[in-house]
Protein backbone atom coordinates (compact mmCIF):
# COMPACT_ATOMS: atom_id res chain seq x y z
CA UNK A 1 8.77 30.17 37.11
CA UNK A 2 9.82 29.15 33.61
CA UNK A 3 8.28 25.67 32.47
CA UNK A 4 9.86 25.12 29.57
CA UNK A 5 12.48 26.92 26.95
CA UNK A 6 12.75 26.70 23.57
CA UNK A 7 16.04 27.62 21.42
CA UNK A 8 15.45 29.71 18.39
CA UNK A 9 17.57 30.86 15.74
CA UNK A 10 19.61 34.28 16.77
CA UNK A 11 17.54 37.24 15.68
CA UNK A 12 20.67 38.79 14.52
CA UNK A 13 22.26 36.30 12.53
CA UNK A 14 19.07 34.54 11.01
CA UNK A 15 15.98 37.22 11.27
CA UNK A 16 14.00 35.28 8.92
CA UNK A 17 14.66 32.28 10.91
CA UNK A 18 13.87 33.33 13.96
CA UNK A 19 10.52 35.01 12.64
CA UNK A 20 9.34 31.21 11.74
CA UNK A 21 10.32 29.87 15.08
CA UNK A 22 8.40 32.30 16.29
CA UNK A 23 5.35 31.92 14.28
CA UNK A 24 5.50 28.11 14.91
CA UNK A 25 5.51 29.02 18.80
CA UNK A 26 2.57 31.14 18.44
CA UNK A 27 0.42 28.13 16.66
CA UNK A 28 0.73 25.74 19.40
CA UNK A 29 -2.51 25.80 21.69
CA UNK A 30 -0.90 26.50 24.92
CA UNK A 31 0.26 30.48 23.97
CA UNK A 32 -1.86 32.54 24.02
CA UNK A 33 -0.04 35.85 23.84
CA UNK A 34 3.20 37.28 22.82
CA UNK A 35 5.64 40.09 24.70
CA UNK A 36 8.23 41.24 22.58
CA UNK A 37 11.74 41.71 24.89
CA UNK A 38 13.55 43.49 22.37
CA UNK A 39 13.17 45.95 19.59
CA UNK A 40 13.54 43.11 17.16
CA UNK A 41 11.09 41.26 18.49
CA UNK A 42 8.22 43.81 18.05
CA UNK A 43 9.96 44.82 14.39
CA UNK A 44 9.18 41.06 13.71
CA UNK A 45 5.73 40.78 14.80
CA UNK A 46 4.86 43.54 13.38
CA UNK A 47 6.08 43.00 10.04
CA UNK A 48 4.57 39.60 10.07
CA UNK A 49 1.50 41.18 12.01
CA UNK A 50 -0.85 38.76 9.55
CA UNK A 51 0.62 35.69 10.18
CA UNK A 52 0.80 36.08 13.84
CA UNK A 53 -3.10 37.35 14.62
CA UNK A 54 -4.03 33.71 12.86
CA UNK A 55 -2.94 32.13 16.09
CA UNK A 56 -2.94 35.24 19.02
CA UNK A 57 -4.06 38.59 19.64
CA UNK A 58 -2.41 41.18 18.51
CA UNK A 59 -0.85 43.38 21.26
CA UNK A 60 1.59 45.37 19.51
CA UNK A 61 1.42 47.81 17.31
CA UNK A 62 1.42 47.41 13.56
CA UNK A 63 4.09 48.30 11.21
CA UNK A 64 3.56 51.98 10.85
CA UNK A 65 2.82 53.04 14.25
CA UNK A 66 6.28 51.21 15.25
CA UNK A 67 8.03 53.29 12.71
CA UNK A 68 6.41 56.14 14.65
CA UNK A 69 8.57 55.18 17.29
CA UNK A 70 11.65 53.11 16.22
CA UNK A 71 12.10 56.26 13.65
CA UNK A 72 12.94 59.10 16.09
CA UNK A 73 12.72 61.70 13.19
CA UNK A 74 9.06 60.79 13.13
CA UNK A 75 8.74 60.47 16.43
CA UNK A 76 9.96 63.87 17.32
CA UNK A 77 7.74 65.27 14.88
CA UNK A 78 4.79 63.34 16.10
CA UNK A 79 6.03 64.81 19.87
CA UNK A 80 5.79 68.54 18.31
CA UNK A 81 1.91 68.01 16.94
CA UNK A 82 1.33 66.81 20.54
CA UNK A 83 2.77 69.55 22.19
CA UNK A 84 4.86 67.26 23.90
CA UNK A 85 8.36 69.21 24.82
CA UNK A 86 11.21 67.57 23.06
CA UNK A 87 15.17 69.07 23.14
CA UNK A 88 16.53 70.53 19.43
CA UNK A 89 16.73 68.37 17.08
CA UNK A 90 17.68 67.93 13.57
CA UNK A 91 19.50 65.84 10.98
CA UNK A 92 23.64 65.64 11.48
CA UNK A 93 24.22 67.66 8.35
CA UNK A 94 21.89 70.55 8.85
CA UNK A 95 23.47 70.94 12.96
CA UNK A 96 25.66 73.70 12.42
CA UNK A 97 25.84 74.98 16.69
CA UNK A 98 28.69 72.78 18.01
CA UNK A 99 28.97 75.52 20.78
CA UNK A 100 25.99 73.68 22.67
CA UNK A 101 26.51 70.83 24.70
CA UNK A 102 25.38 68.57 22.08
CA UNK A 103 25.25 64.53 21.50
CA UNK A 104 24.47 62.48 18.17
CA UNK A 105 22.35 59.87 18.41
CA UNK A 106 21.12 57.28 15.37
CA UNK A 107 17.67 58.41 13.68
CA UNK A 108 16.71 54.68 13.89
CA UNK A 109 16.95 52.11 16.81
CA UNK A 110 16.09 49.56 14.28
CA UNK A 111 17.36 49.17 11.12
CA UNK A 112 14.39 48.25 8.02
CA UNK A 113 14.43 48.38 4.85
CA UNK A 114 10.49 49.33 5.35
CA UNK A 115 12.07 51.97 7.14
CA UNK A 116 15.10 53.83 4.67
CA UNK A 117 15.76 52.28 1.14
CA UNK A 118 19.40 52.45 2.58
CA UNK A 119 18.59 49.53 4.93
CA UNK A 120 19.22 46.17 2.43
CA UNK A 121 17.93 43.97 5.27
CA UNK A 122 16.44 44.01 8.67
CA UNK A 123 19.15 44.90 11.37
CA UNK A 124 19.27 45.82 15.11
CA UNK A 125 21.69 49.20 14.74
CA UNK A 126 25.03 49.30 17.22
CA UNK A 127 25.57 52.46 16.66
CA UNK A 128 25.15 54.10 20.36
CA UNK A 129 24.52 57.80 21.11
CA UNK A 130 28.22 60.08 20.93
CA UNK A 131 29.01 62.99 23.66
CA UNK A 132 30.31 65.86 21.47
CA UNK A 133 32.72 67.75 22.90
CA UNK A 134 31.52 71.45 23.21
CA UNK A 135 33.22 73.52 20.49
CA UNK A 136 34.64 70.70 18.47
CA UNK A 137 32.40 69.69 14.95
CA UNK A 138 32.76 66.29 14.31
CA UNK A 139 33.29 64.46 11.18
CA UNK A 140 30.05 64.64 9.96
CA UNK A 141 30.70 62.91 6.74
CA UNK A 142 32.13 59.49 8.83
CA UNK A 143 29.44 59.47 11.11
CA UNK A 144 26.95 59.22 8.13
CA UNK A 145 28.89 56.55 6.66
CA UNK A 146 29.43 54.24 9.81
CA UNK A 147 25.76 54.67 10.69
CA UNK A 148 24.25 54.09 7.33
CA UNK A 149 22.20 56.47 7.15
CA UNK A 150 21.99 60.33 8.50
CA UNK A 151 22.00 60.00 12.14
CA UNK A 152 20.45 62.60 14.26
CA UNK A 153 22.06 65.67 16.58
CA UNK A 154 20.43 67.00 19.70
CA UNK A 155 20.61 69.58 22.24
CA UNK A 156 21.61 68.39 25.58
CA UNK A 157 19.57 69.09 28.41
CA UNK A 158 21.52 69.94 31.44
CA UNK A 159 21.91 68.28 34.77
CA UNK A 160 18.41 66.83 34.04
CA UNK A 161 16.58 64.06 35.90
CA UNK A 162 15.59 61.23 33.69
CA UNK A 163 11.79 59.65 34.55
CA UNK A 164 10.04 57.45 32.49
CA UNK A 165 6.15 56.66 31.95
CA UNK A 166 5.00 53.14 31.05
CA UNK A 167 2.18 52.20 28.85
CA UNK A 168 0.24 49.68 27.54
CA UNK A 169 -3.09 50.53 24.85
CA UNK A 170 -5.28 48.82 23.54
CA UNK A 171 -6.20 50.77 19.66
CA UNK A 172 -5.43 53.82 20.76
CA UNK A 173 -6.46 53.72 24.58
CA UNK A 174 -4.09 53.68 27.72
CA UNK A 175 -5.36 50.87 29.92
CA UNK A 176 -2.86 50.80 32.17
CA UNK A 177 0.39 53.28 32.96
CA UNK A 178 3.20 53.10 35.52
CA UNK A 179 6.01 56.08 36.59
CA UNK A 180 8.96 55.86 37.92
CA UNK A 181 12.28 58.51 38.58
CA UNK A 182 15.52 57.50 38.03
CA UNK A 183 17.68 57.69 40.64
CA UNK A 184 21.24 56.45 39.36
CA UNK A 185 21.87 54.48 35.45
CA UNK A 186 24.28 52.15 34.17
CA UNK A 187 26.07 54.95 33.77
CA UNK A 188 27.13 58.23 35.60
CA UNK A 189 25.33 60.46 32.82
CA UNK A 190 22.67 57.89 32.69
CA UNK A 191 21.04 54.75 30.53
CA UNK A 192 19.23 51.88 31.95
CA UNK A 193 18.19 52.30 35.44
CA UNK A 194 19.79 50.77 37.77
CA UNK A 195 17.98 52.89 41.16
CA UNK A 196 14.74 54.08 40.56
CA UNK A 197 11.67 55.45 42.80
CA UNK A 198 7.50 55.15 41.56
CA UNK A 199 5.94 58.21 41.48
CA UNK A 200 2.73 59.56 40.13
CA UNK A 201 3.31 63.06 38.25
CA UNK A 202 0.15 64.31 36.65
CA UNK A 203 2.20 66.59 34.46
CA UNK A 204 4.26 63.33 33.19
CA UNK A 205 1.40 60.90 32.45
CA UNK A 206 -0.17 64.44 30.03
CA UNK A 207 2.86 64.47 28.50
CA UNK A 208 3.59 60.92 27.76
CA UNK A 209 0.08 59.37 27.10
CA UNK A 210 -0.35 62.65 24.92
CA UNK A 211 2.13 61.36 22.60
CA UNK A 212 1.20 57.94 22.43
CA UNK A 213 -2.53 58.97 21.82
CA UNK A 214 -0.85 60.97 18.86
CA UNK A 215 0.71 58.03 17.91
CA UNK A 216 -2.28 55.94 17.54
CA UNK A 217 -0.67 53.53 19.72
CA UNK A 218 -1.53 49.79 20.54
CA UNK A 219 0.42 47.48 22.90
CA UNK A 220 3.53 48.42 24.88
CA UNK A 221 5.53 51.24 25.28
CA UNK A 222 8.10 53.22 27.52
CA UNK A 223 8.17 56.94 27.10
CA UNK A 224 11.60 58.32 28.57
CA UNK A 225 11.88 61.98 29.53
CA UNK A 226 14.81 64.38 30.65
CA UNK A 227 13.20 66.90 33.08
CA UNK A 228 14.76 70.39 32.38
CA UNK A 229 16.44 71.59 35.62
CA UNK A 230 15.30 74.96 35.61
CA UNK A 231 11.83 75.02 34.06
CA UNK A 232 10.56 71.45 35.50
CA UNK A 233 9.15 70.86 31.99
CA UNK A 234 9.55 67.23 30.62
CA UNK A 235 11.18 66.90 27.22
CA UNK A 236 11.14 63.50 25.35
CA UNK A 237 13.67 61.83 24.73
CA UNK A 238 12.50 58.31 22.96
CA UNK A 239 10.55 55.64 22.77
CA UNK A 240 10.64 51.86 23.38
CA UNK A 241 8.32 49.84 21.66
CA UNK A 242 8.41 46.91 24.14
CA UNK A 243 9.00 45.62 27.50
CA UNK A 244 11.76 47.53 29.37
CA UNK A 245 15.04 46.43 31.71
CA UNK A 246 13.31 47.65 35.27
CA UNK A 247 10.30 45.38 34.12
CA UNK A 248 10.38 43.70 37.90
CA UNK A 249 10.45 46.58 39.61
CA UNK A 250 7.19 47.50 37.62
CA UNK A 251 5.72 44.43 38.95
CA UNK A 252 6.96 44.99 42.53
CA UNK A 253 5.47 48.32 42.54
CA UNK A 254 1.68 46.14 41.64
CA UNK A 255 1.37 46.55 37.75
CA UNK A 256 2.34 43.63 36.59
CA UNK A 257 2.13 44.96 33.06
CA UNK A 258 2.58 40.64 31.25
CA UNK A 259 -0.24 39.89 33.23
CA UNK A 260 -2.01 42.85 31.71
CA UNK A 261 -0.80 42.07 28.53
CA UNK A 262 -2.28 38.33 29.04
CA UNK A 263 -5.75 40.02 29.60
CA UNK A 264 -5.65 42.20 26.82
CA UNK A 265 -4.91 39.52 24.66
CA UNK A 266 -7.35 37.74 26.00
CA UNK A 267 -10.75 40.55 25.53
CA UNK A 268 -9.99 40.94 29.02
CA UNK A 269 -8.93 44.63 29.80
CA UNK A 270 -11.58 45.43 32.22
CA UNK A 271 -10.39 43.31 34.67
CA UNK A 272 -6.93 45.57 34.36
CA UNK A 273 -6.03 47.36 37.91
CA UNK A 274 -4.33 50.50 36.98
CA UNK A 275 -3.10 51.06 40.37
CA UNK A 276 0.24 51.24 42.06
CA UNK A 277 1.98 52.09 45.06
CA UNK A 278 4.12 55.06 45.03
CA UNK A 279 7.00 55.75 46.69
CA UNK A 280 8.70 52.65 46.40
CA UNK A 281 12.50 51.90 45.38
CA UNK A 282 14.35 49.41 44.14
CA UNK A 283 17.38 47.96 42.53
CA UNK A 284 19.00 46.49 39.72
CA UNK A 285 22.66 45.93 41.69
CA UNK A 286 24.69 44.96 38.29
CA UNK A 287 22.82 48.13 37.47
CA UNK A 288 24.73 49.82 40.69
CA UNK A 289 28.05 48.17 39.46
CA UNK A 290 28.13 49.23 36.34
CA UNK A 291 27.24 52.72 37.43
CA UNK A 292 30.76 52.40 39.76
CA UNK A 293 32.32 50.60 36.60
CA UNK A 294 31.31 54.11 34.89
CA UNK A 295 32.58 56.30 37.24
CA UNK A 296 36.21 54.62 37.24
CA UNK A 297 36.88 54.03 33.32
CA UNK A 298 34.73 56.76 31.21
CA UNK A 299 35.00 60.14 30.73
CA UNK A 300 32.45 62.00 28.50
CA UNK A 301 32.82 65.77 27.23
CA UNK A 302 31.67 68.28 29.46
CA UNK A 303 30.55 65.79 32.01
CA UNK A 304 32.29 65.50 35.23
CA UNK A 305 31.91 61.81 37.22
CA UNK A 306 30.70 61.94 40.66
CA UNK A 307 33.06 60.96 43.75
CA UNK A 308 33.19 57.29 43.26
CA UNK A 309 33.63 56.76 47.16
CA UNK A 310 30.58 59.16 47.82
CA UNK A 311 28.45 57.32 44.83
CA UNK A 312 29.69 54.21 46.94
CA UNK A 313 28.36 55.27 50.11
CA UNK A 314 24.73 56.48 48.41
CA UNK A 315 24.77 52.72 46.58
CA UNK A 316 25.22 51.11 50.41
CA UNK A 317 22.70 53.62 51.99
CA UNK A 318 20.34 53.16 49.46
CA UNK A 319 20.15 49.32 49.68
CA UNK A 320 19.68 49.48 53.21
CA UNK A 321 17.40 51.88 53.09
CA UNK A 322 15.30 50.14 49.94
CA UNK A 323 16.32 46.20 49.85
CA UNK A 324 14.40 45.56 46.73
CA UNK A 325 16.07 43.90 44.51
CA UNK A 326 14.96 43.15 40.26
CA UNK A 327 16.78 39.73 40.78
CA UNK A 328 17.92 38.95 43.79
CA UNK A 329 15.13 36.12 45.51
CA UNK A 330 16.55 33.72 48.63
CA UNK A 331 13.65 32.17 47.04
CA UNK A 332 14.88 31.24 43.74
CA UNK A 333 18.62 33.02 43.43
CA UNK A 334 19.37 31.13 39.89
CA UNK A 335 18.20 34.64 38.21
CA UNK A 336 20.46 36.71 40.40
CA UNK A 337 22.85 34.50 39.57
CA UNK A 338 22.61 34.10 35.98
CA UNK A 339 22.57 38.19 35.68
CA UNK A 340 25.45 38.39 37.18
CA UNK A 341 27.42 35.99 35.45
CA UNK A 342 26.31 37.81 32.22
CA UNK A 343 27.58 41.25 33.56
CA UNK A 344 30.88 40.11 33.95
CA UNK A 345 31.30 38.71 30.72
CA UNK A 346 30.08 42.22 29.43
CA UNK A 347 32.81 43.60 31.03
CA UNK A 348 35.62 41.48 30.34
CA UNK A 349 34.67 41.64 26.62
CA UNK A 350 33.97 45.10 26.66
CA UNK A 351 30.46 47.30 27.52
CA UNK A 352 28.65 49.00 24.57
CA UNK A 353 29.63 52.45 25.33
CA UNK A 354 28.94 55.44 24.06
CA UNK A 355 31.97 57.15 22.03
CA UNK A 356 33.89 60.47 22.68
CA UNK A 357 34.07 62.55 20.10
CA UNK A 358 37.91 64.31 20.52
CA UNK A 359 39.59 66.00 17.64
């Protein structure tokens, strides 16, 4: 239960104004830690690390560990001194194998000028990841120029499963960690998760805390992973530096990684329970209608959508089967709600997408 908001200045159209706000929340004597939402919430706190440890604790990571992961040049680089399986990847204009299955993807998911000299000022990129169509180059040159900078190219990995291990360290350490498998996205060939399943993979939580250890890393993190369909192996796919969408079904599952965070900040990690049950499912249902919203109005290159009446009839079964629910609370419905309201304005105005790439 929320006991009081606060309005702040919008991150994207006053950064340095929201950074104060921010700073002046931290001072008061009643907060006594931080979770960054977004990735430019943790790009502010750590830039301003200094200012905000006079009032909190620390728990995220400093400004060059989070270029570890907001860069994914670096971070696929940091993924091949950890032995961490990643797909082929390489700058735009040194791809020259547009007979693979291949999408483009921006090197940075935050723009800094800490980051690229090309970066005048701090901006969230909204750029998203392109589907090229197999055999077809793209206009390499444009893409540079729309992105701002050289964006990157990757192989696809083919009618892979997408799973996901969550973190949080403390300097370094995992204290606590979380799986899940992703049952269904936003979208037909994937994104946010909209149906997911905890699970406990031995061979996932190596991987994953093997490349955060590399990364030094302290606070939060979500490690996403395609699992190739014929070798099992998991190869990364990025980072996020924060708190994640399918954060209630996290908490659901009994790691209630805020709570955590709380303790950490607090000198507290011992009492941390890494422990959860696996197993369990749940939903995010504007999740499940945007994955039907998918089906009926995209088309991506080599990809063919599912049977929108089957995907229908999985959607129906798998509520009944799994009635949890990120949102949805008899107890409190106002979030459920809310979401929902939101989603529909998405759509109406138009969902970030990603792009075809047709010429």
């Amino acid at each position: 239960m929320t006991d009081e908001t606060v309005r702040v200045p919008d991150p994207h159209a006053d950064l340095d104004g929201y950074g104060e706000a921010l700073a002046r929340l931290a001072a008061r004597d009643d907060v006594a830690a931080i979770l960054p939402m977004r990735e430019v919430d943790v790009y502010v706190l750590a830039r301003d690390d200094d200012r905000f440890a006079d009032h909190v604790t620390p728990t995220w990571p400093d400004l060059a560990r989070l270029q570890g992961a907001q860069d994914r040049q670096r971070l696929f680089a940091a993924a091949d001194r950890a032995g961490v399986a990643a797909p082929e990847t390489r700058p735009l204009d040194e791809w020259d194998d547009w007979d693979r299955e291949t999408i483009v993807k921006p090197r940075y998911t935050f723009h800094a000028p800490e980051y690229d000299d090309r970066f005048s000022e701090a901006a969230f990129h909204h750029n998203s990841t392109q589907y090229v169509e197999r055999g077809t180059e793209p206009n390499v040159d444009g893409l540079i120029e729309r992105m701002g900078h050289v964006p990157l190219a990757q192989a696809c990995v083919p009618d892979s499963d997408e799973y996901a291990l969550f973190a949080l360290y403390d300097h370094g350490d995992a204290v606590a960690t979380f799986q899940h498998r992703q049952r269904r996205g936003y979208k037909y060939v994937g994104g946010p998760s909209s149906f997911r399943e905890s699970i406990d993979d031995p061979a996932l939580e190596a991987a994953g805390t093997a490349l955060l250890d590399e990364l030094d890393w302290h606070g939060l993190a979500m490690v996403e992973f395609l699992q190739h369909p014929e070798t099992g192996e998991y190869q990364l796919m990025e980072v996020n530096p924060r708190l994640w969408t399918s954060l209630p079904f996290t908490v659901q599952a009994g790691v209630d990684m805020p709570y955590y965070t709380w303790l950490l900040a607090q000198g507290r990690q011992d009492e941390i329970e890494d422990d959860y049950a696996v197993g369990v499912a749940g939903h995010l249902l504007r999740g499940e209608l945007l994955y039907l919203h998918s089906i009926l109005t995209e088309e991506y290159p080599d990809q063919t959508p599912p049977s929108l009446a089957g995907s229908a009839i999985d959607i129906g079964t798998s509520i009944l089967r799994h009635p949890r629910f990120d949102y949805l609370s008899l107890d409190d419905p106002r979030p459920f709600l809310r979401d929902f309201r939101n989603v529909f304005g998405q759509l109406l105005t138009g969902w970030d997408t990603p792009e075809i790439r047709r010429q």
